[in-house]
Structure formats: C-alpha cells, structure tokens
Coordinates of C-alpha atoms and ligand atoms in Angstrom, one line a residue:
X1 CA 0.0 0.0 0.0
X2 CA 1.3 3.4 -0.9
X3 CA 0.9 6.6 1.2
X4 CA -1.3 8.2 -1.5
X5 CA -4.8 9.3 -0.6
X6 CA -7.4 10.6 -2.9
X7 CA -9.0 13.6 -1.0
X8 CA -12.5 14.6 -2.0
X9 CA -14.4 17.7 -1.0
X10 CA -17.9 17.6 -2.5
X11 CA -19.9 20.8 -2.5
X12 CA -23.5 21.3 -3.7
X13 CA -22.4 22.1 -7.2
X14 CA -18.7 21.4 -7.1
X15 CA -16.2 18.7 -6.5
X16 CA -12.6 19.3 -5.5
X17 CA -10.1 16.5 -5.5
X18 CA -6.4 16.0 -4.8
X19 CA -4.0 13.1 -4.9
X20 CA -1.7 13.5 -1.9
X21 CA 1.1 11.7 -0.2
X22 CA -0.2 11.6 3.4
X23 CA 3.3 11.5 4.8
X24 CA 5.0 14.2 2.8
X25 CA 2.0 16.3 1.8
X26 CA 3.2 16.3 -1.8
X27 CA 0.2 16.8 -4.1
X28 CA 0.7 14.7 -7.3
X29 CA -2.4 16.2 -8.9
X30 CA -5.5 18.1 -8.0
X31 CA -8.6 19.3 -9.7
X32 CA -11.9 21.2 -9.5
X33 CA -15.2 20.5 -11.1
X34 CA -17.6 23.5 -10.9
X35 CA -21.2 24.2 -11.9
X36 CA -22.2 20.5 -11.7
X37 CA -25.8 20.1 -13.1
X38 CA -25.4 23.0 -15.6
X39 CA -24.9 22.8 -19.3
X40 CA -21.5 24.5 -19.1
X41 CA -19.7 22.8 -16.2
X42 CA -16.0 23.4 -15.9
X43 CA -13.4 20.9 -15.0
X44 CA -9.8 21.9 -14.4
X45 CA -7.1 19.2 -13.7
X46 CA -3.7 20.2 -12.4
X47 CA -1.4 17.3 -13.3
X48 CA 2.3 16.7 -13.6
X49 CA 2.3 18.2 -17.1
X50 CA 0.4 21.4 -16.2
X51 CA -3.3 22.3 -16.4
X52 CA -6.0 20.7 -18.5
X53 CA -9.3 22.4 -18.7
X54 CA -12.6 21.1 -20.2
X55 CA -16.1 22.6 -20.4
X56 CA -19.0 20.2 -20.9
X57 CA -22.3 19.4 -19.4
X58 CA -21.6 17.4 -16.1
X59 CA -24.9 16.0 -14.9
X60 CA -24.1 15.0 -11.3
X61 CA -21.3 14.2 -8.8
X62 CA -20.9 10.7 -10.3
X63 CA -20.3 12.2 -13.7
X64 CA -17.9 14.7 -12.1
X65 CA -15.8 12.0 -10.3
X66 CA -15.8 9.8 -13.4
X67 CA -14.5 12.9 -15.3
X68 CA -11.8 13.3 -12.7
X69 CA -10.7 9.6 -13.0
X70 CA -10.5 10.0 -16.8
X71 CA -8.4 13.1 -16.3
X72 CA -6.0 11.1 -14.1
X73 CA -5.6 8.5 -17.0
X74 CA -5.4 11.1 -19.7
X75 CA -3.2 13.7 -18.1
X76 CA -1.6 11.8 -15.2
X77 CA -0.6 10.5 -12.9
X78 CA -2.4 7.2 -13.7
X79 CA -4.2 5.9 -10.7
X80 CA -3.8 2.4 -11.9
X81 CA -0.1 2.6 -11.2
X82 CA -0.7 3.8 -7.7
X83 CA -1.7 1.5 -4.9
X84 CA -4.1 4.1 -3.2
X85 CA -4.2 3.8 0.6
X86 CA -7.8 5.1 0.7
X87 CA -10.2 8.0 -0.1
X88 CA -10.5 10.8 2.4
X89 CA -13.7 12.9 2.5
X90 CA -14.2 16.3 4.0
X91 CA -17.5 16.2 5.9
X92 CA -18.6 19.5 7.4
X93 CA -20.8 18.5 10.3
X94 CA -20.0 15.6 12.6
X95 CA -22.2 16.8 15.5
X96 CA -21.3 15.5 19.0
X97 CA -20.8 12.0 17.7
X98 CA -17.5 12.4 15.9
X99 CA -14.5 13.7 17.7
X100 CA -12.1 12.0 15.3
X101 CA -12.0 10.9 11.7
X102 CA -13.8 7.6 11.1
X103 CA -13.9 4.8 8.6
X104 CA -17.0 5.1 6.4
X105 CA -19.6 2.3 6.6
X106 CA -23.4 2.3 6.3
X107 CA -23.8 3.3 10.0
X108 CA -21.6 6.3 9.5
X109 CA -23.6 7.4 6.4
X110 CA -26.8 7.1 8.5
X111 CA -25.3 9.1 11.3
X112 CA -24.1 11.9 8.9
X113 CA -27.6 11.8 7.3
X114 CA -29.1 12.4 10.7
X115 CA -27.0 15.5 11.1
X116 CA -28.3 17.1 7.9
X117 CA -30.7 19.4 9.8
X118 CA -27.5 21.0 11.4
X119 CA -25.8 21.5 8.0
X120 CA -28.5 21.4 5.4
X121 CA -26.3 22.9 2.7
X122 CA -23.1 20.9 3.3
X123 CA -23.8 17.4 4.7
X124 CA -26.0 16.3 1.8
X125 CA -23.3 17.3 -0.7
X126 CA -20.6 15.6 1.3
X127 CA -22.8 12.4 1.4
X128 CA -23.2 12.6 -2.3
X129 CA -19.4 12.6 -2.7
X130 CA -19.2 9.6 -0.3
X131 CA -21.9 7.6 -2.1
X132 CA -20.3 8.2 -5.5
X133 CA -16.7 7.3 -4.3
X134 CA -18.0 4.2 -2.6
X135 CA -19.5 3.1 -5.9
X136 CA -16.4 3.9 -8.0
X137 CA -13.9 2.6 -5.4
X138 CA -15.7 -0.3 -3.8
X139 CA -12.5 -2.0 -2.6
X140 CA -10.8 1.0 -1.1
X141 CA -11.2 2.1 2.5
X142 CA -13.0 5.5 2.8
X143 CA -12.6 7.9 5.7
X144 CA -14.7 10.8 6.8
X145 CA -12.8 13.8 8.2
X146 CA -15.1 16.2 10.0
X147 CA -14.7 20.0 10.1
X148 CA -16.2 19.9 13.6
X149 CA -14.1 17.1 15.1
X150 CA -11.1 19.1 16.3
X151 CA -13.4 21.3 18.4
X152 CA -15.0 18.4 20.2
X153 CA -12.5 18.9 22.9
X154 CA -14.1 22.3 23.9
X155 CA -15.1 22.1 27.6
X156 CA -18.8 22.1 28.4
X157 CA -18.7 25.7 29.7
X158 CA -17.3 26.8 26.3
X159 CA -19.6 24.9 24.0
X160 CA -22.8 25.5 26.0
X161 CA -25.2 28.3 25.0
X162 CA -27.2 29.8 27.9
X163 CA -30.6 28.6 26.5
X164 CA -33.4 26.3 27.7
X165 CA -32.4 22.7 28.5
X166 CA -34.8 21.3 26.0
X167 CA -33.1 23.2 23.1
X168 CA -29.8 21.8 24.3
X169 CA -30.7 18.2 25.1
X170 CA -33.4 17.5 22.5
X171 CA -32.2 19.5 19.6
X172 CA -28.4 19.7 19.8
X173 CA -28.3 23.5 20.2
X174 CA -24.6 24.1 21.2
X175 CA -21.4 25.4 19.8
X176 CA -19.7 22.9 17.4
X177 CA -17.1 25.0 15.6
X178 CA -15.9 24.5 12.0
X179 CA -12.6 24.8 10.0
X180 CA -11.3 22.2 12.5
X181 CA -9.1 20.5 9.9
X182 CA -7.3 23.9 9.3
X183 CA -7.1 24.8 13.0
X184 CA -5.6 21.3 13.7
X185 CA -3.0 21.6 10.9
X186 CA -2.0 25.2 11.7
X187 CA -1.7 24.7 15.4
X188 CA 0.5 21.6 14.9
X189 CA 2.6 23.5 12.3
X190 CA 2.9 26.4 14.8
X191 CA 4.3 24.1 17.5
X192 CA 6.7 22.7 14.9
X193 CA 8.0 26.3 14.1
X194 CA 8.5 26.9 17.8
X195 CA 10.4 23.6 17.9
X196 CA 8.1 22.3 20.6
X197 CA 5.6 19.5 21.1
X198 CA 2.0 20.6 20.4
X199 CA 1.2 19.4 24.0
X200 CA 3.5 22.1 25.3
X201 CA 2.1 25.2 23.5
X202 CA -0.9 27.5 23.5
X203 CA -1.8 28.9 20.2
X204 CA -4.5 31.4 18.9
X205 CA -5.3 30.4 15.3
X206 CA -6.9 32.9 13.1
X207 CA -8.3 31.3 9.9
X208 CA -9.3 34.3 7.7
X209 CA -10.6 33.1 4.3
X210 CA -14.0 33.5 2.7
X211 CA -15.2 32.0 6.0
X212 CA -13.4 33.2 9.1
X213 CA -12.9 31.6 12.5
X214 CA -10.6 31.9 15.5
X215 CA -9.7 29.2 17.9
X216 CA -7.8 28.9 21.2
X217 CA -5.7 25.7 21.2
X218 CA -4.3 24.7 24.5
X219 CA -1.7 21.9 24.5
X220 CA -2.9 20.7 21.1
X221 CA -6.6 20.7 22.1
X222 CA -9.1 23.2 20.9
X223 CA -10.7 24.9 24.0
X224 CA -12.6 27.7 22.4
X225 CA -13.7 28.6 18.9
X226 CA -15.7 31.4 17.3
X227 CA -18.1 29.5 15.0
X228 CA -21.1 27.9 16.7
X229 CA -24.0 25.7 15.9
X230 CA -23.4 26.8 12.3
X231 CA -20.6 28.7 10.6
X232 CA -22.5 32.0 11.0
X233 CA -21.2 33.0 14.4
X234 CA -18.0 34.9 15.2
X235 CA -15.8 36.9 13.0
X236 CA -16.8 39.1 10.1
X237 CA -16.6 37.0 6.9
X238 CA -16.9 37.4 3.2
X239 CA -20.7 37.2 3.1
X240 CA -21.6 36.2 6.7
X241 CA -22.3 38.7 9.5
X242 CA -20.6 36.8 12.3
X243 CA -21.8 37.9 15.8
X244 CA -24.9 40.0 16.2
X245 CA -27.6 40.5 18.8
X246 CA -29.7 37.3 18.7
X247 CA -32.8 39.6 18.8
X248 CA -32.0 41.0 15.3
X249 CA -33.8 38.2 13.3
X250 CA -37.0 38.6 15.5
X251 CA -36.9 42.4 15.0
X252 CA -36.6 42.0 11.2
X253 CA -39.4 39.4 11.0
X254 CA -41.6 41.6 13.3
X255 CA -40.9 45.0 11.8
X256 CA -40.3 44.2 8.1
X257 CA -42.2 41.0 7.7
X258 CA -39.1 39.0 6.6
X259 CA -39.5 35.2 6.8
X260 CA -36.9 33.4 8.9
X261 CA -35.5 31.8 5.8
X262 CA -35.0 35.3 4.2
X263 CA -33.2 36.6 7.3
X264 CA -31.0 33.4 7.4
X265 CA -30.2 33.9 3.7
X266 CA -29.2 37.5 4.1
X267 CA -27.1 36.9 7.2
X268 CA -25.3 34.1 5.4
X269 CA -25.0 35.5 1.8
X270 CA -25.5 39.3 1.9
X271 CA -23.7 40.4 5.1
X272 CA -20.1 40.5 6.2
X273 CA -17.8 42.4 3.9
X274 CA -20.4 42.2 1.2
X275 CA -23.0 43.9 3.3
X276 CA -20.6 46.6 4.5
X277 CA -18.5 47.2 1.3
X278 CA -20.6 45.7 -1.5
X279 CA -17.8 43.2 -2.2
X280 CA -17.1 39.9 -0.5
X281 CA -13.6 39.4 -1.9
X282 CA -11.1 41.0 0.4
X283 CA -8.8 42.1 -2.5
X284 CA -11.7 44.0 -4.0
X285 CA -12.5 45.6 -0.6
X286 CA -8.8 46.6 -0.4
X287 CA -8.9 48.2 -3.8
X288 CA -12.1 50.1 -3.0
X289 CA -10.6 51.3 0.3
X290 CA -7.4 52.5 -1.4
X291 CA -9.7 54.5 -3.7
X292 CA -11.2 56.3 -0.7
X293 CA -14.5 54.3 -0.5
X294 CA -16.1 55.0 2.9
X295 CA -18.0 51.6 3.0
X296 CA -14.8 49.7 2.3
X297 CA -13.0 51.6 5.0
X298 CA -15.7 50.8 7.5
X299 CA -15.7 47.1 6.4
X300 CA -11.9 47.0 7.1
X301 CA -12.3 48.6 10.5
X302 CA -15.2 46.4 11.6
X303 CA -13.4 43.3 10.4
X304 CA -10.2 44.1 12.3
X305 CA -12.0 45.4 15.4
X306 CA -13.9 42.1 15.7
X307 CA -10.6 40.2 15.2
X308 CA -8.9 42.1 18.0
X309 CA -11.8 41.4 20.3
X310 CA -11.4 37.7 19.7
X311 CA -7.7 37.8 20.1
X312 CA -8.1 39.5 23.5
X313 CA -10.8 37.1 24.6
X314 CA -8.8 34.0 23.6
X315 CA -5.7 35.4 25.3
X316 CA -7.8 35.6 28.5
X317 CA -9.2 32.1 27.9
X318 CA -5.6 30.6 27.5
X319 CA -3.9 32.7 30.2
X320 CA -0.6 32.3 28.5
X321 CA -0.1 32.4 24.8
X322 CA 3.0 31.1 22.9
X323 CA 1.9 32.0 19.4
X324 CA -0.7 33.7 17.3
X325 CA -1.0 32.1 13.8
X326 CA -2.6 33.8 10.8
X327 CA -3.8 31.5 8.0
X328 CA -6.1 31.2 4.9
X329 CA -6.4 33.8 2.0
X330 CA -6.6 37.0 4.1
X331 CA -4.6 35.8 7.0
X332 CA -1.7 34.6 4.8
X333 CA -1.7 37.6 2.5
X334 CA -2.9 40.7 4.2
X335 CA -0.1 42.4 6.1
X336 CA -2.6 45.3 6.8
X337 CA -5.1 43.1 8.6
X338 CA -2.4 41.4 10.7
X339 CA -0.9 44.8 11.6
X340 CA -4.3 46.4 12.5
X341 CA -5.4 43.4 14.5
X342 CA -2.3 43.4 16.7
X343 CA -1.4 47.1 16.9
X344 CA -0.6 48.4 20.3
X345 CA -0.6 45.0 22.1
X346 CA 3.0 45.3 23.3
X347 CA 1.8 45.1 27.0
X348 CA 0.5 41.6 26.2
X349 CA 3.9 40.6 24.8
X350 CA 2.6 40.8 21.2
X351 CA 4.5 42.7 18.6
X352 CA 5.1 42.5 14.8
X353 CA 8.3 43.2 12.8
X354 CA 7.0 45.5 10.1
X355 CA 9.5 44.2 7.5
X356 CA 8.8 40.6 8.2
X357 CA 5.1 41.3 8.1
X358 CA 5.4 42.9 4.6
X359 CA 7.4 40.0 3.2
X360 CA 5.8 38.4 0.1
X361 CA 7.1 34.9 1.1
X362 CA 4.6 32.2 0.9
X363 CA 6.4 30.0 3.5
X364 CA 5.3 29.4 7.0
X365 CA 7.3 32.1 8.9
X366 CA 7.7 34.3 12.0
X367 CA 6.5 37.9 11.6
X368 CA 7.3 38.9 15.2
X369 CA 10.7 40.2 16.3
X370 CA 13.1 37.5 17.6
X371 CA 12.7 38.7 21.2
X372 CA 8.9 38.8 21.1
X373 CA 7.3 37.1 24.1
X374 CA 4.4 35.8 21.9
X375 CA 5.5 34.5 18.5
X376 CA 3.3 35.9 15.6
X377 CA 3.3 33.5 12.7
X378 CA 1.9 33.2 9.2
X379 CA 1.2 29.6 8.5
X380 CA -0.2 28.6 5.1
X381 CA -3.0 26.1 5.8
X382 CA -3.2 22.8 4.0
X383 CA -6.5 21.1 4.7
X384 CA -6.1 18.5 2.0
X385 CA -2.8 17.3 3.5
X386 CA -4.4 17.1 7.0
X387 CA -7.3 15.1 5.5
X388 CA -4.8 12.8 3.7
X389 CA -2.8 12.2 6.9
X390 CA -5.8 11.6 9.1
X391 CA -7.1 9.2 6.4
X392 CA -3.8 7.4 6.4
X393 CA -3.8 7.1 10.2
X394 CA -7.3 5.7 10.2
X395 CA -6.6 3.2 7.4
X396 CA -3.3 2.0 9.1
X397 CA -5.1 1.4 12.4
X398 CA -7.9 -0.5 10.7
X399 CA -5.5 -2.8 8.6
Ligands
AMP1 P1 -9.7 31.4 1.1 O1 -11.1 31.1 1.6 O2 -8.7 30.9 2.1 O3 -9.4 30.9 -0.3 O4 -9.5 33.0 1.1 C1 -10.3 33.8 0.2 C2 -10.1 35.2 0.7 O5 -8.7 35.5 0.7 C3 -10.8 36.2 -0.3 O6 -11.4 37.2 0.4 C4 -9.6 36.8 -1.0 O7 -9.8 38.1 -1.5 C5 -8.5 36.8 0.1 N1 -7.2 36.9 -0.5 C6 -6.6 36.0 -1.4 N2 -5.4 36.5 -1.7 C7 -5.2 37.7 -1.1 C8 -4.2 38.7 -1.1 N3 -3.1 38.5 -1.8 N4 -4.4 39.8 -0.3 C9 -5.5 39.9 0.4 N5 -6.5 39.0 0.4 C10 -6.4 37.9 -0.3

C-alpha cells in the first residue's frame, strides 16, 4: 500500500479532489469540477504536465468523479499505477458523535444523514461525494474527516449556550465550531515552528478566508472557537455577519415581515464584507478602500476590530499564549489586517516586525521580532494534507 490518498471535497455544485502523499504532503495532482448540473460545467485538472481544462455538461457528482478519473488517466498520474491507501472525504458536520475521523460504513452514512438538519447545505453534498466514491472505489477504505471534530475537545462551559435545557438536550443546540481541519493543521505547524511538542504550546489560530474563524488551542486541544451551531457565528466573513444580537432576526421578522429563511439567507449571503462594502472578496475591498471608499474603510475597520476582540478574549481564555498564527487567504496575504489586528498590544507581549510582516514569502514564517514574548506566525493552511494524513492514520489502524 502506498501513502497516497485521494482527497475529495464535495460541495452542492462542485467537487474538489487531490491526490496527496499523506506522509510528505506532496500533491501529485488536484482538480476542481464546478457548476455541476449546468450545461457548461467546468473541469480543471492540475497534473504533472500542467493544467488541462474542459467545459462540458456534467450531470451530477458521479459524472464529475468519473471525469476526474478520466483526467488522471489522460493527463496523469495514472491511478492504476498507484496503490491508493484510501479515499479521504471532507465532511462539514459531525455533530457531537464524531470527535475524530472515522472509517466510512453504512452506519456512518446514516449518522451523517441524521446530522443534515444541522448542516442542510453541506452534509447532503458531502454524502453525495461519499456515495459516489464508494460506488467507484468499492474495494478502497474511505474515511470521513469532520470539520467539527477538532473542536469536540471544547469544555462544556465553552460549548454551551445559555438557552433552555430542551433546546440543548433535545435539539443539539450548542457550539460545534468549524474549519477544524485547518485549526488542527495550523496549530500543529505552529508548534513545529516553535520547535516544541503541540502538547506544550498554547496557540491562537486565526483562519481568515471567505469563511473566518478563530480558535484557542491549549496543549494541542481546541478549548474555544468562534463558530457555533453553524458557521455563521463569530468573526466578520466574506458574506456572513458573524456575531450579532440574537434579537435582530426577530426584530426584522416583526418589523419588516421577513421570513426566517430570508433573514437566514441575508445573514449568510449578503452580510459580512459584502453587506458593508458591497464586495465579498477581500482584495476587492482593499482596492475600494485604497480609492477612498467609505464603506470599504468601515468594512476593514469592523473586520479588524472584531478580530482584535477575539484575540483579547482568547488570550484571557488561554492565560498564556505562545503563538498567534494567521492563516487562509486574508490571514496569509494581508499584512494590513495582521498589523491592524495586533497594533498596540505590546503590553500583552505581542508585537510585529514591520519588514517581516510585509514579506511576500509564501512559506510558514515568523513575523514577530526575535525577542517577542508571543510568536506571531503566518502559516499557510493545508486542509487537503491534513485530511490525507488523518485518512492514512485511520486506514493504518484498521488494517
Ligand atoms: P480562502 O477562503 O482561504 O481561499 O480565502 C479567500 C479570501 O482571501 C478572499 O477574500 C480573497 O480576497 C482573500 N485573498 C486572497 N489572496 C489575497 C491577497 N493577496 N491579499 C488579500 N486578500 C487575499
């Protein structure tokens, strides 16, 4: 058996895949199928000889995965020459049941199906990817890696909302947290950069992409995180509001006659940077801001202010902090956000070296001065590698 894992991330109209060595993280190939179900679906395969792009009608996820397998044969590397260790699936919601990745069988599929009400957009798509891969690779072990699993170590006082018992006990209303694969990868990499065992360090991880979340990781275990029952809570995101007074939806339904579905849609899709600046892409917001746009300036200020509040809160939760790690699109690339979020926190032992912060390097690196009490790091996340290595670990244990 090789160390290669086929990692699959199935969305409602997309399928991402990569062929990764779970030990080294080296990606032999990857690809993306978009607009599944439309007449002009797009498939791009990044293989050893460069990119191959096709536009055709792709009916469903099975058609998409078959197209991916054809691309491996046409453009390489041929999967028939690789003794795949297994298939790793990203699954968004694992509820309270899954605190670790798990081998996929009919019981797991049933459990993930039961969790659909908690993740109505994501879990059905993830299940579709699982069903299709089980049909196309009936002899390979398949592993579910849950976005929520890393945060299952949150203590009860951190995951509990102060709401009636029946909501909590009968309906699973609690904080689950998401982006767990990224928070796990980045916190482990941060410990490595500090040349320490993850069990010996406390890290605040700031995952700032289209979706944004913060976590407090104590000795390798997540003890607090900003997303909740759903990915809507917490930081300001591309199109999601993050925190707001829980009375706002009731106010809007009462005063404006909005349905709850409409409020939910607008909080998830028309809020965040998009609601404040009219653009959800951070680069676009930066351009508007540079041109003097007041909405974009406010968006930047609200975004960074929320981030500072969470950093302060998680500092207090952890008591001592060894590192703050920025990751994902904005976290890895926006020196301005990193500087604004941490400005003036010298009394907390937090400082940034301006030149290091401005560096265009894409490597994991320190951006704090050498003598900083708290290391400030930029750590490119690699969720696919984390899924591959967790898949490999599960498969090795089950052999
Ligand atoms: P992700 O979800 O990790 O792919 O991150 C997407 C977000 O990162 C988008 O808002 C992008 O605008 C933002 N982003 C990507 N590259 C840059 C960059 N060079 N500078 C600032 N933001 C960026």
